[in-house]
PDB file of C-alpha atoms in Angstrom:
ATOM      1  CA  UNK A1040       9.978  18.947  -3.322  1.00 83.00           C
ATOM      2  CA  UNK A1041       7.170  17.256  -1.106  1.00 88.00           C
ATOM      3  CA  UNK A1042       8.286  14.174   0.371  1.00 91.00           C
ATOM      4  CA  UNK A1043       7.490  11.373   3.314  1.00 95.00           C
ATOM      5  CA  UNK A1044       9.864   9.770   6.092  1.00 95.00           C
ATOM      6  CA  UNK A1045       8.753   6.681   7.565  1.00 94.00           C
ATOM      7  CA  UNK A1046      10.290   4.698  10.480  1.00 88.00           C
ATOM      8  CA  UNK A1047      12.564   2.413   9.266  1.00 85.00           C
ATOM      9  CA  UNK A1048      11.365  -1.734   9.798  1.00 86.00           C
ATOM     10  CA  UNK A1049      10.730  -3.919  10.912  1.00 94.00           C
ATOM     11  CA  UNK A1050       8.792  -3.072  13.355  1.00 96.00           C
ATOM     12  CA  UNK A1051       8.181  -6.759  15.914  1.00 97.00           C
ATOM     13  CA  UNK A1052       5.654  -7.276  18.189  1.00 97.00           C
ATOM     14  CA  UNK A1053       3.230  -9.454  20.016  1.00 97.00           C
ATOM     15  CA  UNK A1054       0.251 -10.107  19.296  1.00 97.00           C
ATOM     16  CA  UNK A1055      -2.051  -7.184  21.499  1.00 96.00           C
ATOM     17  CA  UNK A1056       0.925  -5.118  21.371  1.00 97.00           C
ATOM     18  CA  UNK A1057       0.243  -1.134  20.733  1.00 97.00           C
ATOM     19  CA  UNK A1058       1.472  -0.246  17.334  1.00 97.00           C
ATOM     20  CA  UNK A1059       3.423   3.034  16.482  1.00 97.00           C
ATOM     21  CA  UNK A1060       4.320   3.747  13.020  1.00 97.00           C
ATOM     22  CA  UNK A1061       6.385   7.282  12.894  1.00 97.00           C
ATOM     23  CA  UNK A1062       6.058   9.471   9.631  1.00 97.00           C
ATOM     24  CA  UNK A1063       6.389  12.462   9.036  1.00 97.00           C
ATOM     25  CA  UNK A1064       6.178  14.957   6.032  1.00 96.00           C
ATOM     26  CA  UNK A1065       7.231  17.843   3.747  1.00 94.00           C
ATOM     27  CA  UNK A1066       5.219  19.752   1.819  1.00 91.00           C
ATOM     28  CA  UNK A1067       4.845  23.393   0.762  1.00 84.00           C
ATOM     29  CA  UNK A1068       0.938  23.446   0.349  1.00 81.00           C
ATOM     30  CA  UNK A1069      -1.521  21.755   2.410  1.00 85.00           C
ATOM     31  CA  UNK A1070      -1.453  17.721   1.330  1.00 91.00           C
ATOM     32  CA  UNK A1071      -3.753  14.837   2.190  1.00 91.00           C
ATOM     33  CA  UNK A1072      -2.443  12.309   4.017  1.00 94.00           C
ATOM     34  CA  UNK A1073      -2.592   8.406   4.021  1.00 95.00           C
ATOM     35  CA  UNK A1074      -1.775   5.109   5.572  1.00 97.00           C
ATOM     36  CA  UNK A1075      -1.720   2.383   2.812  1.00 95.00           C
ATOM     37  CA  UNK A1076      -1.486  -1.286   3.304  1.00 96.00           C
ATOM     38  CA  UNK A1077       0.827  -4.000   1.397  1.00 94.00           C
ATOM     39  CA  UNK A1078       0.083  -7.482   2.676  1.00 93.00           C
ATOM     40  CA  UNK A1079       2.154 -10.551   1.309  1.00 88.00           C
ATOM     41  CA  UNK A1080       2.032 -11.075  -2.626  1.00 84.00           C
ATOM     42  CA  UNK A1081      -0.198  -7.878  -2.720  1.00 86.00           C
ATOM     43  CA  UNK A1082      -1.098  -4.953  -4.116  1.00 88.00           C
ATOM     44  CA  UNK A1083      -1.926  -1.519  -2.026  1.00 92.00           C
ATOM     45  CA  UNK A1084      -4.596  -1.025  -0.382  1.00 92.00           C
ATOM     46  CA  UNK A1085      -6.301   2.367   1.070  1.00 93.00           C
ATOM     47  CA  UNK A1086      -6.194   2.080   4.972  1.00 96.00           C
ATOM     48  CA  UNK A1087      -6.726   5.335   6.242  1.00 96.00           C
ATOM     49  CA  UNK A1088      -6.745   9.048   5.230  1.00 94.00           C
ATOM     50  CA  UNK A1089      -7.010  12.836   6.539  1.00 94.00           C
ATOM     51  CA  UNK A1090      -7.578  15.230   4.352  1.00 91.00           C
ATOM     52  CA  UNK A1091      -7.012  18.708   6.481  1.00 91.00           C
ATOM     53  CA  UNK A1092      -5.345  19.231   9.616  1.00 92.00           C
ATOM     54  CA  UNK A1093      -6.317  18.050  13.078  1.00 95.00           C
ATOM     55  CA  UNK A1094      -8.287  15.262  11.360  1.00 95.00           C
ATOM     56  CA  UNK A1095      -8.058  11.720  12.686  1.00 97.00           C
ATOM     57  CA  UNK A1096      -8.366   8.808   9.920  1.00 96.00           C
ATOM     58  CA  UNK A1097      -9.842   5.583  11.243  1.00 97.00           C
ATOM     59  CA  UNK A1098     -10.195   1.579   9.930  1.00 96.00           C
ATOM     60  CA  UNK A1099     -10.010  -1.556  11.531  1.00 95.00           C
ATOM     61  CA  UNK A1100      -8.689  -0.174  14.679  1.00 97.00           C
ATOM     62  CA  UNK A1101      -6.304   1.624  13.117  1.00 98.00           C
ATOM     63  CA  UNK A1102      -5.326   5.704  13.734  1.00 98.00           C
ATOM     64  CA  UNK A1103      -3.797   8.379  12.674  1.00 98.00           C
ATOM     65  CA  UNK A1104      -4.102  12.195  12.840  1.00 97.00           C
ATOM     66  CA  UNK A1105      -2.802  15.129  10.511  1.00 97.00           C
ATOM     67  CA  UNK A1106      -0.551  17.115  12.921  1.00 96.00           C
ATOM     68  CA  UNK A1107       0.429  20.019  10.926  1.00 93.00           C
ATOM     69  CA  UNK A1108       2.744  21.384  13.138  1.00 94.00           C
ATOM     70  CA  UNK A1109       4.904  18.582  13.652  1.00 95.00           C
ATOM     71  CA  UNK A1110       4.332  17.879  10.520  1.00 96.00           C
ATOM     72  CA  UNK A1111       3.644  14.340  11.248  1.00 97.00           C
ATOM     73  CA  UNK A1112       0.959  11.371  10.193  1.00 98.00           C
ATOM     74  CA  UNK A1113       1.412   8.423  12.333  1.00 98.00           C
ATOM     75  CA  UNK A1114      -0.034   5.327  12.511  1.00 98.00           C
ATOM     76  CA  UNK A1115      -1.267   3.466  15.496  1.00 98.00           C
ATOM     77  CA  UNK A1116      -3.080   0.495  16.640  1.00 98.00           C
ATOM     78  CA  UNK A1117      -3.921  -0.285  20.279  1.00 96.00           C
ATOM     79  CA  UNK A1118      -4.159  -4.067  20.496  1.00 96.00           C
ATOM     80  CA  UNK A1119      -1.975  -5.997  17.241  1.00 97.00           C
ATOM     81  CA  UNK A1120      -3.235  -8.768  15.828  1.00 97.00           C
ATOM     82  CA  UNK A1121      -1.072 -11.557  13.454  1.00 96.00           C
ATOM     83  CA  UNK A1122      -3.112 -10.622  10.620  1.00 96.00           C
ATOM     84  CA  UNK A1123      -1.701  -7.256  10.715  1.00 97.00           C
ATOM     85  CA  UNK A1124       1.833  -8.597   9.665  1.00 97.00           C
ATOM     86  CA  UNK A1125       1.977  -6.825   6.379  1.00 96.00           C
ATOM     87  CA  UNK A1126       4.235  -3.365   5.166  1.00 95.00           C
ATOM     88  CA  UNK A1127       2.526  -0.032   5.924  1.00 97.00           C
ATOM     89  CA  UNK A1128       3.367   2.992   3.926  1.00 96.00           C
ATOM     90  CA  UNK A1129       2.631   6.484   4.876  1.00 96.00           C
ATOM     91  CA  UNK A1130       2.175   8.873   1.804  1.00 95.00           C
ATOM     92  CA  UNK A1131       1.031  12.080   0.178  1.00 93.00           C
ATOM     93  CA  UNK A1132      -1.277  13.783  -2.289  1.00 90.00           C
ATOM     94  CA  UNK A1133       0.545  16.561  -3.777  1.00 79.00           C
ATOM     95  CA  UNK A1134      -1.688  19.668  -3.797  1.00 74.00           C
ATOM     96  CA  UNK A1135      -0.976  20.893  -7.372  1.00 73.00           C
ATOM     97  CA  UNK A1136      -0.169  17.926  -9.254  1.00 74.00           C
ATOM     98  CA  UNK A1137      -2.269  14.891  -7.564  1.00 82.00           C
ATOM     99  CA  UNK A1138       0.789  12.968  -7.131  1.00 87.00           C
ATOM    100  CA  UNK A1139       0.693  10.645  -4.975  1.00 90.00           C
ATOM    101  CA  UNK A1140       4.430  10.777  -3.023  1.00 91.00           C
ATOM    102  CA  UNK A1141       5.337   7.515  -0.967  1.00 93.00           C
ATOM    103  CA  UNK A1142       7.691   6.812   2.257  1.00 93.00           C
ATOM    104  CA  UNK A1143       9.937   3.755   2.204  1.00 92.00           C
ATOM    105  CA  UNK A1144       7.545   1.473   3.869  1.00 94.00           C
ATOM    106  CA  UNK A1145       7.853  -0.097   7.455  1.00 95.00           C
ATOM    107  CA  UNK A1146       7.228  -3.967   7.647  1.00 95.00           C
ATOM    108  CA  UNK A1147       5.376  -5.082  10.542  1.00 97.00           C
ATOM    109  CA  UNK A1148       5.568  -8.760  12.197  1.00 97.00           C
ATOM    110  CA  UNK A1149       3.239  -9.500  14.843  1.00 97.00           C
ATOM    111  CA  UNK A1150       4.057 -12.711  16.699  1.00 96.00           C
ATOM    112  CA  UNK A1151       1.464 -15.117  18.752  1.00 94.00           C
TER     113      UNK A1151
ATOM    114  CA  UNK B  39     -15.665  -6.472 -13.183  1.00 56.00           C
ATOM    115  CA  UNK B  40     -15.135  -2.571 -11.910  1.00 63.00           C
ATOM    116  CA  UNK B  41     -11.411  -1.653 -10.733  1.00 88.00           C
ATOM    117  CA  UNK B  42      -7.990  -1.715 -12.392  1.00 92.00           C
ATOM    118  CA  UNK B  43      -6.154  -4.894 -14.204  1.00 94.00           C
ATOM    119  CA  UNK B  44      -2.664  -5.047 -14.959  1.00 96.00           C
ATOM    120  CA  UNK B  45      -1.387  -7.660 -17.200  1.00 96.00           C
ATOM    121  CA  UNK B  46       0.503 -10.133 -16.809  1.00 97.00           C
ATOM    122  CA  UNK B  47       1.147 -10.464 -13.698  1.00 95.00           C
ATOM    123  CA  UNK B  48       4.510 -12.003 -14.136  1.00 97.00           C
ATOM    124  CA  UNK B  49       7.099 -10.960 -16.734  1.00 97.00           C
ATOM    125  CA  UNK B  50      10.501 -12.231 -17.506  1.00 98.00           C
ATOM    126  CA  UNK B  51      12.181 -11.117 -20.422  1.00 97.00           C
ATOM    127  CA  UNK B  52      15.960 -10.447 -21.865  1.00 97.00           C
ATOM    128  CA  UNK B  53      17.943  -7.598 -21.655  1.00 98.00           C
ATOM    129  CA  UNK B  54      17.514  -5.102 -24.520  1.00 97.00           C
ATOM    130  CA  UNK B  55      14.044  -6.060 -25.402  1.00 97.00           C
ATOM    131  CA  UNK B  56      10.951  -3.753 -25.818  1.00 97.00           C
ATOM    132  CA  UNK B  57       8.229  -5.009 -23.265  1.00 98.00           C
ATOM    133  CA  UNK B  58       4.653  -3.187 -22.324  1.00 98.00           C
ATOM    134  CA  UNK B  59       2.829  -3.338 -19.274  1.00 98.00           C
ATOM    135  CA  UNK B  60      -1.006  -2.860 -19.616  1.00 98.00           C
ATOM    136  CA  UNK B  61      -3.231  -1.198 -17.218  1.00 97.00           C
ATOM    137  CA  UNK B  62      -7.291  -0.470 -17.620  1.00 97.00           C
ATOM    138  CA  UNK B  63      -9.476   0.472 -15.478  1.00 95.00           C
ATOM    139  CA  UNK B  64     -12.759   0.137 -15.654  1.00 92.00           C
ATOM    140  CA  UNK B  65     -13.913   3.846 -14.426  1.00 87.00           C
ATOM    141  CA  UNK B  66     -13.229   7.140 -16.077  1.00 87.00           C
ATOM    142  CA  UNK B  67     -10.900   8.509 -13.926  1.00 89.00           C
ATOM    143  CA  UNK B  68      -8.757  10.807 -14.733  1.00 90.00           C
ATOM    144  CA  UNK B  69      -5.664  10.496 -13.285  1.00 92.00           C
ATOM    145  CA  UNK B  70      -3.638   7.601 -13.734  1.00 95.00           C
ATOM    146  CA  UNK B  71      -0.238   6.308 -12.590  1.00 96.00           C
ATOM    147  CA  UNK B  72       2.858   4.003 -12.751  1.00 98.00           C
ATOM    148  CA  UNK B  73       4.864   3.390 -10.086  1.00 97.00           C
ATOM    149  CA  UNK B  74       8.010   0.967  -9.215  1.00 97.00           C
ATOM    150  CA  UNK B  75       8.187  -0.760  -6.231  1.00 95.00           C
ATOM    151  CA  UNK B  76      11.795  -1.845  -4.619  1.00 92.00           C
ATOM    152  CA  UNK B  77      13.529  -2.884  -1.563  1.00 84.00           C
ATOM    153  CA  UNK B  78      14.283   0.286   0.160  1.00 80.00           C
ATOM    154  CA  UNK B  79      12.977   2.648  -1.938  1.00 84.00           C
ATOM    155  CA  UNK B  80       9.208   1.728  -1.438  1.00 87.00           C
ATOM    156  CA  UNK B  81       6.670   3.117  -4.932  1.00 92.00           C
ATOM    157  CA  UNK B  82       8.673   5.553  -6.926  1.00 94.00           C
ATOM    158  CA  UNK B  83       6.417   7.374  -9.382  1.00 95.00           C
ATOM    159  CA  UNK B  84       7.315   7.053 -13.225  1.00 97.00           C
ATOM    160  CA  UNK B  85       5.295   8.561 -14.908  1.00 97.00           C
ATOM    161  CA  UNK B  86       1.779  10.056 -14.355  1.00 95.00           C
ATOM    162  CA  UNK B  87      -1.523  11.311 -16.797  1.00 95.00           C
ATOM    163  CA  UNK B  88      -4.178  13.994 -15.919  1.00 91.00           C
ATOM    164  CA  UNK B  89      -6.225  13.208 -19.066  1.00 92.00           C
ATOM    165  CA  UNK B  90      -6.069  10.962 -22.074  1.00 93.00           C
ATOM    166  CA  UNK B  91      -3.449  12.466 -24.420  1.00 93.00           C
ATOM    167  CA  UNK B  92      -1.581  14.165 -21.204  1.00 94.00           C
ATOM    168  CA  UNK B  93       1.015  12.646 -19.873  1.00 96.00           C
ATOM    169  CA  UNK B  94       3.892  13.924 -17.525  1.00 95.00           C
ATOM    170  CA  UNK B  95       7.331  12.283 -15.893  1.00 95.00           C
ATOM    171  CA  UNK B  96       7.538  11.062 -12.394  1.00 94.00           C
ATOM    172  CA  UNK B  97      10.486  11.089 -10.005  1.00 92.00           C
ATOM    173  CA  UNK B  98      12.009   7.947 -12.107  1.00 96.00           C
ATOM    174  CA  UNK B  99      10.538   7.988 -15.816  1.00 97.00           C
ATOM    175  CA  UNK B 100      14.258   7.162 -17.822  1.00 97.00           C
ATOM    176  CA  UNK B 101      14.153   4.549 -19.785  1.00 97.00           C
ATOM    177  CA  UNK B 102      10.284   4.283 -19.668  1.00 98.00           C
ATOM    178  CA  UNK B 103       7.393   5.554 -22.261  1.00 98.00           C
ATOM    179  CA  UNK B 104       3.793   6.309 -21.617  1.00 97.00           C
ATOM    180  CA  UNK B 105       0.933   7.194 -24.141  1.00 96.00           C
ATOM    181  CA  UNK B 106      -2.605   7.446 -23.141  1.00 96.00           C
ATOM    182  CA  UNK B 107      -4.882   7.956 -26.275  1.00 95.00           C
ATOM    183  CA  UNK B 108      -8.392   6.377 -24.323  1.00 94.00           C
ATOM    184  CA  UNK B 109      -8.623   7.305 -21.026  1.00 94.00           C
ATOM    185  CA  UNK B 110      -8.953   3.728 -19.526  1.00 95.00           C
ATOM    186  CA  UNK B 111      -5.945   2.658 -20.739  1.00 97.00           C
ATOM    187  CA  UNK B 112      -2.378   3.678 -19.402  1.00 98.00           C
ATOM    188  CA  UNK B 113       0.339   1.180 -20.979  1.00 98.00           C
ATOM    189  CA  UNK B 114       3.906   1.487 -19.861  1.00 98.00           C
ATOM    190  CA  UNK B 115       6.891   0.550 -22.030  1.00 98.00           C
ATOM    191  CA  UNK B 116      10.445  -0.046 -21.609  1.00 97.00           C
ATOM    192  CA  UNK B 117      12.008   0.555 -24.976  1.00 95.00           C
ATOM    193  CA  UNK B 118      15.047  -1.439 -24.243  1.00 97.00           C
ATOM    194  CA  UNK B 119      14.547  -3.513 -20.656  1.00 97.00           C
ATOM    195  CA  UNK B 120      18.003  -3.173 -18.393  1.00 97.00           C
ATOM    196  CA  UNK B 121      18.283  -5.872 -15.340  1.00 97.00           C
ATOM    197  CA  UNK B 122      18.045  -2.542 -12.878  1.00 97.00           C
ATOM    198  CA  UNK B 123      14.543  -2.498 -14.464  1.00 98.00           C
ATOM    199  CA  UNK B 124      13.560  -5.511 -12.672  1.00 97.00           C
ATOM    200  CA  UNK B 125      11.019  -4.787 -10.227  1.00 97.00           C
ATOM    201  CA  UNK B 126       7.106  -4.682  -9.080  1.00 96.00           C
ATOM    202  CA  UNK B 127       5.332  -2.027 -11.535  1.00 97.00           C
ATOM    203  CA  UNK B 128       1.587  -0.964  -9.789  1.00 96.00           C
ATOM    204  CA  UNK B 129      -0.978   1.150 -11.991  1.00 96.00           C
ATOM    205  CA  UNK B 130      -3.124   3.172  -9.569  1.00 95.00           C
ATOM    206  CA  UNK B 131      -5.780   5.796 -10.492  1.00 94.00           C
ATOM    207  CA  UNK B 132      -7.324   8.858  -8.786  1.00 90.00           C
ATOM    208  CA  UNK B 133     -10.886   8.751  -7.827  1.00 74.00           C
ATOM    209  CA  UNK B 134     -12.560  12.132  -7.185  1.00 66.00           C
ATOM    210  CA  UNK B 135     -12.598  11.376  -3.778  1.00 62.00           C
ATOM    211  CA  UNK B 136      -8.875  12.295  -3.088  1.00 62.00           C
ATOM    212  CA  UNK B 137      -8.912   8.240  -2.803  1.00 77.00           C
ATOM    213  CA  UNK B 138      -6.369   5.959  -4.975  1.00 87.00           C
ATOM    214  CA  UNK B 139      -6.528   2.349  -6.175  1.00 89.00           C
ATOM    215  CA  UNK B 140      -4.119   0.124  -6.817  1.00 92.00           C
ATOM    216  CA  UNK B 141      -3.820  -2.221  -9.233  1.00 93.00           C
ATOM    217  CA  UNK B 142      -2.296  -6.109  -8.187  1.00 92.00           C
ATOM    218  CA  UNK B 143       1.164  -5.488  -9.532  1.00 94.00           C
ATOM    219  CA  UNK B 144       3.229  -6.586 -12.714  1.00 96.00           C
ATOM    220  CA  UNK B 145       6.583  -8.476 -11.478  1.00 96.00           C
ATOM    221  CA  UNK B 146       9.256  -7.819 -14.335  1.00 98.00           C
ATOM    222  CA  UNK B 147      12.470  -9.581 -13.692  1.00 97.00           C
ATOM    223  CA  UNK B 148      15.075  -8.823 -16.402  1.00 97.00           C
ATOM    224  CA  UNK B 149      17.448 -11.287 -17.389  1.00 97.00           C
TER     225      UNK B 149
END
């Protein structure tokens, strides 16, 4: 069946550190992609989707294009901030069921 | 106001027992969802619905029931609550958008 591979976490940095979140995906039809957001005590929150391939989703200076032949979604962020410090997870709409399929989650710390 | 509310937001209750977690939301969506979130697992699906009166199992849906007879509301209920059913249960819903929202999170913790 579909499913996502993140990188596993944490993932530590300093603050205006460039961000690189690996995942990468398997699916038999042609899924949308996302980035979600978990920040401490939280629920999820929509950061960023692509919905076809070679599309690049955008927010809050964050990235990440649909690379359908690697397979691959990942996240990245030129210049880290502390209030980034939350878990990211990478995930997928399944084409024939709306499922939405989840990776493990990475947890990012940014430092000062 | 508009979006999804699970209650409570804190659960504890004693092995064996029968517990329900609510979720409404306040749109007509369609699709609606429970997932389970734990420590190195991240959200495992349970059990989803395409339409009031549909419902279908997840990757994880043992030991769990769903009904959905208004669209708005999706309760989830463990019919007889084991400790390895302590976790953080989210309610999202499918907007037409290909977007999904989240509700804040029930925290069960079994005892």
């Amino acid at each position: 069946g579909d499913s996502v591979t993140q990188m596993e976490g944490p993932v530590t940095l300093s603050e205006e550190a460039f961000l690189t979140i690996n995942c990468t995906y398997t699916a038999t039809g042609y899924p949308s992609l996302f980035w979600y957001v978990q920040y401490p005590g939280e629920g999820l929150q929509l950061l960023l989707k692509a919905t076809k391939a070679d599309d690049k989703g955008s927010n809050k200076g964050f990235e990440a294009t649909y690379r359908k032949e690697t397979t691959s979604f990942h996240l990245e962020k030129g210049s880290v901030q502390v209030s980034d410090s939350a878990v990211y997870f990478c995930a997928l709409s399944d084409e024939g069921t709306d499922k939405l399929i989840f990776g493990t989650g990475t947890r990012l710390q940014v430092f000062p | 106001d508009a979006g999804i509310t699970q209650s409570p937001r804190y659960k504890i209750t004693e092995t064996g027992r029968q517990v329900t977690l609510m979720c409404h939301q306040t749109w007509s969506h369609s699709y609606m969802f429970w997932y389970r979130q734990d420590l190195g697992h991240g959200l495992r699906l349970i059990y989803y619905s395409a339409a009031a009166d549909i419902t279908d199992k997840g990757e994880v849906p043992d030991g769990y029931v769903v009904s959905r007879s208004k669209t708005e509301n999706f309760p989830l209920t463990l019919e007889s609550a084991t400790r390895s059913q302590t976790s953080v249960y989210f309610c999202a819903s499918k907007q037409s958008s290909n977007g999904y929202t989240f509700g804040s999170g029930t925290r069960l913790t079994v005892v």
